[in-house]
mmCIF file of C-alpha atoms in Angstrom:
data_model
loop_
_atom_site.group_PDB
_atom_site.id
_atom_site.type_symbol
_atom_site.label_atom_id
_atom_site.label_comp_id
_atom_site.label_asym_id
_atom_site.label_seq_id
_atom_site.Cartn_x
_atom_site.Cartn_y
_atom_site.Cartn_z
ATOM 1 C CA MET H 1 -4.152 32.009 -71.517
ATOM 2 C CA LEU H 2 -1.948 33.581 -69.122
ATOM 3 C CA LYS H 3 1.592 33.232 -70.552
ATOM 4 C CA ARG H 4 0.220 34.683 -74.042
ATOM 5 C CA LEU H 5 -0.943 37.265 -72.772
ATOM 6 C CA LEU H 6 2.388 38.780 -71.514
ATOM 7 C CA LEU H 7 3.811 37.204 -74.807
ATOM 8 C CA ILE H 8 1.610 39.892 -75.834
ATOM 9 C CA GLY H 9 2.275 42.812 -73.426
ATOM 10 C CA SER H 10 0.089 46.812 -74.660
ATOM 11 C CA PHE H 11 1.755 47.731 -76.914
ATOM 12 C CA PHE H 12 -1.116 47.455 -79.507
ATOM 13 C CA GLY H 13 -5.097 48.919 -79.187
ATOM 14 C CA SER H 14 -7.576 47.951 -77.703
ATOM 15 C CA PHE H 15 -9.133 47.017 -81.338
ATOM 16 C CA LEU H 16 -6.859 44.539 -82.153
ATOM 17 C CA PHE H 17 -6.978 42.264 -78.128
ATOM 18 C CA PRO H 18 -9.857 39.667 -79.642
ATOM 19 C CA VAL H 19 -8.478 38.042 -82.428
ATOM 20 C CA LEU H 20 -4.657 38.456 -80.647
ATOM 21 C CA LEU H 21 -5.639 36.205 -77.651
ATOM 22 C CA ASN H 22 -4.972 33.122 -80.186
ATOM 23 C CA ALA H 23 -1.294 34.200 -81.194
ATOM 24 C CA LEU H 24 1.785 34.616 -80.812
ATOM 25 C CA THR H 25 2.167 38.788 -80.386
ATOM 26 C CA PHE H 26 5.341 41.005 -80.165
ATOM 27 C CA THR H 27 6.564 44.702 -80.919
ATOM 28 C CA LEU H 28 8.554 44.742 -83.470
ATOM 29 C CA PRO H 29 12.285 45.530 -82.364
ATOM 30 C CA SER H 30 13.525 48.641 -82.396
ATOM 31 C CA SER H 31 16.554 49.672 -84.800
ATOM 32 C CA GLY H 32 18.998 47.054 -85.789
ATOM 33 C CA ASN H 33 17.663 44.322 -83.595
ATOM 34 C CA ASP H 34 16.352 41.794 -85.174
ATOM 35 C CA ILE H 35 14.847 39.398 -82.371
ATOM 36 C CA ILE H 36 12.006 38.643 -80.647
ATOM 37 C CA GLY H 37 10.309 36.655 -78.067
ATOM 38 C CA GLN H 38 12.041 35.200 -74.936
ATOM 39 C CA ILE H 39 12.396 31.653 -74.652
ATOM 40 C CA GLN H 40 10.601 29.907 -71.808
ATOM 41 C CA TYR H 41 11.045 27.330 -69.482
ATOM 42 C CA VAL H 42 8.029 25.589 -67.978
ATOM 43 C CA HIS H 43 6.934 22.464 -65.908
ATOM 44 C CA SER H 44 5.091 20.195 -67.181
ATOM 45 C CA GLU H 45 2.030 18.662 -65.634
ATOM 46 C CA LYS H 46 0.330 15.316 -65.017
ATOM 47 C CA GLY H 47 -0.531 13.436 -67.849
ATOM 48 C CA GLU H 48 0.302 16.258 -71.225
ATOM 49 C CA ASN H 49 2.834 14.652 -73.767
ATOM 50 C CA ILE H 50 4.387 16.404 -76.037
ATOM 51 C CA TYR H 51 1.916 17.828 -78.589
ATOM 52 C CA ASP H 52 -0.397 19.058 -75.572
ATOM 53 C CA VAL H 53 2.212 21.298 -74.508
ATOM 54 C CA ALA H 54 3.507 22.625 -77.829
ATOM 55 C CA ARG H 55 -0.272 23.897 -78.633
ATOM 56 C CA LYS H 56 -0.135 25.221 -75.510
ATOM 57 C CA TYR H 57 2.552 27.670 -76.358
ATOM 58 C CA ASP H 58 2.514 28.003 -79.808
ATOM 59 C CA ILE H 59 4.322 25.711 -80.732
ATOM 60 C CA GLY H 60 5.013 23.434 -83.582
ATOM 61 C CA PHE H 61 6.297 19.680 -82.777
ATOM 62 C CA TYR H 62 9.699 20.039 -84.459
ATOM 63 C CA GLU H 63 10.444 23.032 -83.448
ATOM 64 C CA MET H 64 9.788 21.384 -79.279
ATOM 65 C CA ILE H 65 11.159 18.540 -80.241
ATOM 66 C CA GLU H 66 15.309 20.644 -81.654
ATOM 67 C CA ALA H 67 14.719 21.833 -78.748
ATOM 68 C CA ASN H 68 13.955 19.178 -76.187
ATOM 69 C CA PRO H 69 16.420 16.407 -78.073
ATOM 70 C CA GLY H 70 15.832 14.765 -75.556
ATOM 71 C CA ILE H 71 12.018 14.781 -74.647
ATOM 72 C CA ASN H 72 9.779 11.644 -75.095
ATOM 73 C CA ARG H 73 8.062 12.488 -77.866
ATOM 74 C CA HIS H 74 5.528 8.687 -77.700
ATOM 75 C CA SER H 75 3.692 8.947 -74.335
ATOM 76 C CA PRO H 76 3.002 10.930 -71.505
ATOM 77 C CA ILE H 77 6.432 13.528 -70.129
ATOM 78 C CA ALA H 78 7.126 13.026 -66.835
ATOM 79 C CA PRO H 79 5.048 15.162 -64.466
ATOM 80 C CA GLU H 80 7.278 17.930 -63.284
ATOM 81 C CA GLU H 81 9.660 18.021 -66.848
ATOM 82 C CA THR H 82 11.138 20.641 -66.848
ATOM 83 C CA ILE H 83 10.946 22.078 -71.076
ATOM 84 C CA THR H 84 12.294 24.941 -72.946
ATOM 85 C CA ILE H 85 9.603 26.835 -74.145
ATOM 86 C CA PRO H 86 11.538 28.477 -78.190
ATOM 87 C CA THR H 87 8.701 31.596 -78.010
ATOM 88 C CA GLU H 88 12.113 33.021 -79.065
ATOM 89 C CA TYR H 89 13.033 34.324 -83.077
ATOM 90 C CA ILE H 90 14.989 36.151 -85.118
ATOM 91 C CA LEU H 91 13.217 37.244 -87.968
ATOM 92 C CA PRO H 92 13.414 35.463 -91.315
ATOM 93 C CA ASN H 93 15.670 37.474 -93.433
ATOM 94 C CA VAL H 94 13.125 39.918 -95.634
ATOM 95 C CA GLN H 95 10.569 42.777 -96.257
ATOM 96 C CA ARG H 96 9.046 43.111 -92.439
ATOM 97 C CA THR H 97 5.719 42.848 -95.173
ATOM 98 C CA GLY H 98 2.558 41.127 -95.078
ATOM 99 C CA ILE H 99 3.082 37.399 -94.590
ATOM 100 C CA VAL H 100 6.184 35.666 -94.369
ATOM 101 C CA ILE H 101 7.042 31.884 -94.166
ATOM 102 C CA ASN H 102 9.989 29.939 -93.681
ATOM 103 C CA LEU H 103 9.541 26.693 -94.744
ATOM 104 C CA PRO H 104 12.807 25.482 -92.655
ATOM 105 C CA GLU H 105 11.732 26.874 -89.612
ATOM 106 C CA LEU H 106 7.912 25.594 -90.548
ATOM 107 C CA ARG H 107 6.529 28.569 -88.900
ATOM 108 C CA LEU H 108 4.591 31.875 -90.254
ATOM 109 C CA TYR H 109 5.239 35.405 -89.779
ATOM 110 C CA TYR H 110 2.475 38.362 -90.112
ATOM 111 C CA TYR H 111 3.390 41.795 -90.497
ATOM 112 C CA PRO H 112 -0.340 44.112 -90.026
ATOM 113 C CA THR H 113 0.007 46.889 -91.897
ATOM 114 C CA GLY H 114 0.334 50.289 -88.916
ATOM 115 C CA GLN H 115 1.208 48.019 -86.459
ATOM 116 C CA ASN H 116 4.403 48.054 -85.050
ATOM 117 C CA ILE H 117 3.468 44.150 -83.782
ATOM 118 C CA VAL H 118 4.452 40.998 -85.752
ATOM 119 C CA VAL H 119 2.080 37.948 -85.475
ATOM 120 C CA THR H 120 3.817 33.684 -85.580
ATOM 121 C CA GLU H 121 1.925 30.879 -84.981
ATOM 122 C CA PRO H 122 3.221 27.275 -86.268
ATOM 123 C CA ILE H 123 2.179 25.132 -89.338
ATOM 124 C CA ALA H 124 3.046 22.391 -91.009
ATOM 125 C CA ILE H 125 4.359 22.371 -95.278
ATOM 126 C CA GLY H 126 4.178 19.670 -97.541
ATOM 127 C CA ARG H 127 5.593 16.716 -97.095
ATOM 128 C CA TYR H 128 9.023 14.944 -98.463
ATOM 129 C CA ASP H 129 8.613 15.237 -102.272
ATOM 130 C CA TRP H 130 5.069 17.045 -102.220
ATOM 131 C CA LEU H 131 7.463 20.171 -101.278
ATOM 132 C CA THR H 132 5.593 23.070 -100.746
ATOM 133 C CA PRO H 133 7.310 25.836 -102.689
ATOM 134 C CA THR H 134 9.315 29.610 -102.476
ATOM 135 C CA LEU H 135 7.364 31.982 -103.581
ATOM 136 C CA GLU H 136 5.837 35.623 -103.709
ATOM 137 C CA THR H 137 1.777 35.977 -103.901
ATOM 138 C CA ALA H 138 -1.207 37.180 -102.478
ATOM 139 C CA ILE H 139 -4.083 36.271 -100.644
ATOM 140 C CA ILE H 140 -6.803 35.886 -103.073
ATOM 141 C CA GLU H 141 -9.628 34.906 -100.961
ATOM 142 C CA LYS H 142 -10.736 34.443 -97.844
ATOM 143 C CA ILE H 143 -13.192 30.949 -97.317
ATOM 144 C CA LYS H 144 -14.524 30.463 -93.971
ATOM 145 C CA ASN H 145 -16.039 26.043 -93.821
ATOM 146 C CA PRO H 146 -14.288 25.697 -97.786
ATOM 147 C CA TYR H 147 -15.777 22.494 -99.602
ATOM 148 C CA TRP H 148 -12.707 20.520 -100.114
ATOM 149 C CA HIS H 149 -11.147 20.067 -103.851
ATOM 150 C CA VAL H 150 -9.484 16.574 -103.682
ATOM 151 C CA PRO H 151 -7.324 16.949 -106.938
ATOM 152 C CA LYS H 152 -6.691 13.647 -108.595
ATOM 153 C CA THR H 153 -2.617 13.994 -107.548
ATOM 154 C CA ILE H 154 -3.892 13.205 -104.065
ATOM 155 C CA LYS H 155 -6.217 10.755 -104.806
ATOM 156 C CA ALA H 156 -4.367 8.762 -106.405
ATOM 157 C CA ALA H 157 -1.799 8.894 -104.039
ATOM 158 C CA ALA H 158 -3.837 7.649 -100.930
ATOM 159 C CA ALA H 159 -5.398 5.063 -102.907
ATOM 160 C CA LYS H 160 -2.281 3.446 -103.417
ATOM 161 C CA LYS H 161 -2.463 3.463 -99.458
ATOM 162 C CA GLY H 162 -6.323 2.700 -99.536
ATOM 163 C CA ILE H 163 -8.263 5.694 -98.723
ATOM 164 C CA TYR H 164 -10.162 6.872 -100.739
ATOM 165 C CA TRP H 165 -11.380 10.163 -101.368
ATOM 166 C CA PRO H 166 -14.377 11.769 -103.122
ATOM 167 C CA ASP H 167 -14.209 14.388 -105.022
ATOM 168 C CA VAL H 168 -15.403 16.895 -102.952
ATOM 169 C CA VAL H 169 -15.114 16.814 -99.393
ATOM 170 C CA PRO H 170 -18.163 19.406 -97.125
ATOM 171 C CA PRO H 171 -17.193 21.323 -94.067
ATOM 172 C CA GLY H 172 -16.936 19.491 -91.361
ATOM 173 C CA PRO H 173 -14.825 16.813 -88.725
ATOM 174 C CA LYS H 174 -13.519 14.602 -91.980
ATOM 175 C CA ASN H 175 -12.187 18.128 -94.011
ATOM 176 C CA PRO H 176 -8.835 18.037 -94.226
ATOM 177 C CA LEU H 177 -8.759 21.772 -95.087
ATOM 178 C CA GLY H 178 -10.542 22.748 -91.455
ATOM 179 C CA SER H 179 -12.650 25.687 -91.052
ATOM 180 C CA TYR H 180 -11.176 28.117 -91.952
ATOM 181 C CA ALA H 181 -9.110 29.304 -95.236
ATOM 182 C CA LEU H 182 -6.805 31.241 -96.800
ATOM 183 C CA ARG H 183 -6.268 31.041 -100.775
ATOM 184 C CA LEU H 184 -3.454 32.427 -102.566
ATOM 185 C CA GLY H 185 -2.885 32.803 -106.275
ATOM 186 C CA LYS H 186 -1.355 31.964 -109.397
ATOM 187 C CA ARG H 187 -1.433 28.333 -107.694
ATOM 188 C CA GLU H 188 -3.978 26.021 -106.081
ATOM 189 C CA TYR H 189 -2.347 26.481 -102.529
ATOM 190 C CA LEU H 190 -4.343 27.344 -99.421
ATOM 191 C CA ILE H 191 -3.359 28.360 -95.829
ATOM 192 C CA HIS H 192 -5.832 26.765 -93.766
ATOM 193 C CA GLY H 193 -6.987 24.913 -90.596
ATOM 194 C CA THR H 194 -6.705 21.122 -89.566
ATOM 195 C CA ASN H 195 -8.884 18.340 -88.502
ATOM 196 C CA ASN H 196 -5.621 16.452 -87.246
ATOM 197 C CA PRO H 197 -4.056 19.830 -84.621
ATOM 198 C CA THR H 198 -0.956 16.372 -83.832
ATOM 199 C CA SER H 199 0.216 17.321 -88.071
ATOM 200 C CA ILE H 200 1.229 21.007 -86.783
ATOM 201 C CA GLY H 201 5.064 21.765 -87.004
ATOM 202 C CA LYS H 202 5.771 18.860 -89.387
ATOM 203 C CA ARG H 203 5.534 17.900 -92.663
ATOM 204 C CA ALA H 204 2.460 16.675 -92.837
ATOM 205 C CA SER H 205 0.704 17.737 -96.197
ATOM 206 C CA SER H 206 0.378 17.353 -99.348
ATOM 207 C CA GLY H 207 1.930 21.383 -100.344
ATOM 208 C CA CYS H 208 -0.473 23.382 -97.856
ATOM 209 C CA MET H 209 0.680 25.323 -95.100
ATOM 210 C CA ARG H 210 -1.615 23.915 -91.910
ATOM 211 C CA MET H 211 -2.670 26.096 -88.646
ATOM 212 C CA TYR H 212 -3.749 24.855 -85.348
ATOM 213 C CA PRO H 213 -7.467 26.042 -86.158
ATOM 214 C CA GLU H 214 -7.410 29.019 -83.284
ATOM 215 C CA SER H 215 -4.802 29.796 -85.063
ATOM 216 C CA ILE H 216 -5.975 29.901 -88.708
ATOM 217 C CA GLU H 217 -8.945 31.324 -86.724
ATOM 218 C CA ALA H 218 -6.545 34.160 -85.465
ATOM 219 C CA LEU H 219 -4.908 35.021 -88.294
ATOM 220 C CA PHE H 220 -8.292 34.555 -90.559
ATOM 221 C CA ASN H 221 -10.170 37.528 -89.067
ATOM 222 C CA LEU H 222 -6.357 39.409 -88.577
ATOM 223 C CA VAL H 223 -5.920 39.803 -92.354
ATOM 224 C CA PRO H 224 -7.116 41.644 -95.825
ATOM 225 C CA ILE H 225 -7.269 40.099 -99.298
ATOM 226 C CA GLY H 226 -5.027 41.524 -100.796
ATOM 227 C CA THR H 227 -1.703 40.131 -97.983
ATOM 228 C CA THR H 228 1.853 39.459 -99.881
ATOM 229 C CA VAL H 229 2.906 35.986 -98.896
ATOM 230 C CA LYS H 230 5.696 35.337 -99.752
ATOM 231 C CA ILE H 231 7.886 32.670 -98.950
ATOM 232 C CA VAL H 232 11.285 31.584 -98.002
ATOM 233 C CA ASN H 233 13.716 28.561 -97.684
ATOM 234 C CA GLU H 234 16.203 29.836 -95.284
ATOM 235 C CA PHE H 235 17.475 27.466 -92.787
ATOM 236 C CA TYR H 236 19.737 29.869 -90.807
ATOM 237 C CA LYS H 237 18.847 32.728 -89.749
ATOM 238 C CA VAL H 238 21.752 35.648 -88.145
ATOM 239 C CA GLY H 239 20.534 38.570 -86.764
ATOM 240 C CA TRP H 240 21.468 41.315 -83.379
ATOM 241 C CA ASN H 241 19.826 42.545 -80.318
ATOM 242 C CA ASN H 242 21.011 44.619 -78.052
ATOM 243 C CA GLY H 243 24.827 44.359 -80.302
ATOM 244 C CA VAL H 244 25.678 40.399 -80.098
ATOM 245 C CA LEU H 245 25.363 38.711 -82.950
ATOM 246 C CA TYR H 246 22.888 35.494 -83.135
ATOM 247 C CA LEU H 247 22.726 33.106 -84.574
ATOM 248 C CA GLU H 248 19.127 30.467 -85.134
ATOM 249 C CA ILE H 249 19.396 27.030 -87.090
ATOM 250 C CA HIS H 250 17.061 24.563 -88.177
ATOM 251 C CA GLU H 251 17.076 21.455 -89.619
ATOM 252 C CA PRO H 252 17.719 22.567 -93.942
ATOM 253 C CA LEU H 253 14.891 21.024 -96.340
ATOM 254 C CA GLN H 254 15.610 17.244 -96.846
ATOM 255 C CA GLU H 255 15.410 17.816 -100.387
ATOM 256 C CA LEU H 256 17.096 20.695 -100.490
ATOM 257 C CA ALA H 257 19.815 19.312 -98.095
ATOM 258 C CA GLN H 258 24.121 20.185 -98.458
ATOM 259 C CA SER H 259 26.686 18.363 -96.820
ATOM 260 C CA LYS H 260 27.242 19.695 -93.408
ATOM 261 C CA ILE H 261 30.656 21.528 -94.685
ATOM 262 C CA GLU H 262 28.342 22.984 -98.026
ATOM 263 C CA GLN H 263 25.934 24.443 -94.631
ATOM 264 C CA THR H 264 29.181 25.668 -92.524
ATOM 265 C CA SER H 265 30.278 28.293 -95.274
ATOM 266 C CA LEU H 266 26.710 29.633 -96.144
ATOM 267 C CA ILE H 267 27.105 31.176 -92.272
ATOM 268 C CA THR H 268 30.755 31.144 -92.609
ATOM 269 C CA ASN H 269 30.151 33.851 -94.702
ATOM 270 C CA THR H 270 26.946 35.516 -94.039
ATOM 271 C CA ILE H 271 28.635 35.907 -90.403
ATOM 272 C CA ASP H 272 31.144 37.306 -92.090
ATOM 273 C CA GLN H 273 29.095 39.578 -94.211
ATOM 274 C CA VAL H 274 27.208 41.029 -91.611
ATOM 275 C CA THR H 275 29.602 41.709 -88.895
ATOM 276 C CA ALA H 276 32.471 43.542 -92.100
ATOM 277 C CA GLY H 277 33.244 46.633 -89.957
ATOM 278 C CA SER H 278 32.834 46.119 -87.055
ATOM 279 C CA ASN H 279 34.229 44.450 -84.062
ATOM 280 C CA ALA H 280 32.850 41.448 -83.258
ATOM 281 C CA HIS H 281 34.236 38.755 -82.439
ATOM 282 C CA ILE H 282 33.110 35.570 -82.871
ATOM 283 C CA ASP H 283 32.619 32.414 -80.432
ATOM 284 C CA TRP H 284 33.299 29.609 -84.145
ATOM 285 C CA SER H 285 32.661 26.850 -81.438
ATOM 286 C CA VAL H 286 29.755 27.837 -80.694
ATOM 287 C CA VAL H 287 28.496 28.391 -84.641
ATOM 288 C CA ASN H 288 30.052 24.780 -85.107
ATOM 289 C CA LYS H 289 28.385 23.038 -82.575
ATOM 290 C CA GLU H 290 25.133 24.887 -83.406
ATOM 291 C CA ILE H 291 26.323 23.736 -87.244
ATOM 292 C CA GLU H 292 26.333 20.304 -86.217
ATOM 293 C CA ARG H 293 23.509 19.972 -84.228
ATOM 294 C CA PRO H 294 21.197 22.490 -84.728
ATOM 295 C CA SER H 295 18.469 23.923 -81.250
ATOM 296 C CA GLY H 296 16.217 26.662 -83.601
ATOM 297 C CA ILE H 297 16.949 28.582 -80.967
ATOM 298 C CA PRO H 298 18.881 32.252 -81.256
ATOM 299 C CA ILE H 299 22.080 31.888 -79.833
ATOM 300 C CA PRO H 300 24.719 34.141 -79.546
ATOM 301 C CA ILE H 301 28.031 33.621 -81.698
ATOM 302 C CA SER H 302 29.073 37.149 -79.777
ATOM 303 C CA SER H 303 31.039 39.447 -77.835
ATOM 304 C CA GLN H 304 29.521 42.574 -77.559
ATOM 305 C CA VAL H 305 29.443 45.659 -80.084
ATOM 306 C CA SER H 306 30.446 49.067 -79.602
ATOM 307 C CA GLY H 307 28.329 51.657 -81.541
ATOM 308 C CA SER H 308 25.334 50.830 -83.458
ATOM 309 C CA THR H 309 24.813 47.865 -86.191
ATOM 310 C CA GLN H 310 22.083 47.548 -88.516
ATOM 311 C CA SER H 311 19.651 45.077 -88.947
ATOM 312 C CA TYR H 312 20.380 41.858 -91.400
ATOM 313 C CA ILE H 313 16.607 44.033 -93.427
ATOM 314 C CA GLU H 314 19.144 46.743 -92.959
ATOM 315 C CA ALA H 315 21.824 45.502 -93.649
ATOM 316 C CA ALA H 316 20.267 44.715 -97.265
ATOM 317 C CA GLN H 317 22.221 41.663 -97.156
ATOM 318 C CA PRO H 318 20.059 38.929 -100.470
ATOM 319 C CA SER H 319 17.848 35.957 -99.446
ATOM 320 C CA ASN H 320 19.211 32.178 -99.137
ATOM 321 C CA SER H 321 16.112 31.437 -100.783
ATOM 322 C CA THR H 322 14.963 31.158 -104.646
ATOM 323 C CA THR H 323 12.235 31.421 -106.097
ATOM 324 C CA PRO H 324 11.056 29.918 -108.212
ATOM 325 C CA GLU H 325 9.591 29.518 -111.683
ATOM 326 C CA GLU H 326 4.928 29.310 -111.086
ATOM 327 C CA GLU H 327 4.572 25.853 -112.903
ATOM 328 C CA PRO H 328 1.397 24.138 -111.182
ATOM 329 C CA VAL H 329 2.645 21.335 -108.989
ATOM 330 C CA HIS H 330 -0.841 18.861 -108.322
ATOM 331 C CA GLU H 331 -3.334 19.443 -110.383
ATOM 332 C CA GLN H 332 -5.503 22.543 -111.135
ATOM 333 C CA GLU H 333 -9.248 21.336 -110.757
ATOM 334 C CA GLY H 334 -8.677 21.390 -106.304
ATOM 335 C CA TYR H 335 -6.694 22.406 -103.658
ATOM 336 C CA SER H 336 -3.568 20.853 -102.234
ATOM 337 C CA TYR H 337 -4.031 20.209 -98.383
#
């Protein structure tokens, strides 16, 4: 808890303090900057595994793997092993309002109205062939102790694996929705908790977005009905920090992934656009190395420029994500999970 409080700082009023203890919360960057947080380095404790460390620091599974490619995934980590905690982020290239979910990053950002802060948490998203869609919507309902009305499509898919769901799962430890849920408009999708915390930071759901139990409780108590929700697909992000340009890359969603050549072209064009008119010198060897094996961490790729910079948002660059037409992916008699 101490480490989380150190990250929160003293920039919010006491009335927010109780609900933010279980959430990574940062002051928004100043004008011309796009980065929040900082990388932490910790030592593992005896008996800890990757899931224990990830949950302790509000990190998802794949984020931990990207930042620590050699870490033991399946059994306890050796005591006193140095672990990189990737708690530094380039903010997504969208308006900084409401809830923003970046699918390849497996992460949610919430910008409370009237507060100069951003709350960020890891999530789980839809599995391959159950892709969570990109869309713009809003929270239309907050549900405590939700019942899960199991969609026929999910029941049928589970039955093929020998798992037989009832039509309705009541609140309790067997309910995959956990104790809290936020219903999104236009589609039968939820942001909800889970009874399987080890799934956070993975593609593990049938389309909904899962959060750690303590994280969804904090978000549930913080967000009002009507909060906008924008789900985007940004496998790479660029942003300024004190005159230096940074690049953050995550593995693209498998079913939407482009070739490395196409990825390189996209990233190169974006960097050229962002640095146009500046005296930034780009280290393309660093860029190419990060494209080849993404670390999921913001990496400095330029010299420090003189004069002021515009954040990626302020420069009004277009987002890489697209919003498909609103057609249901699952049958509408229940929620996916």
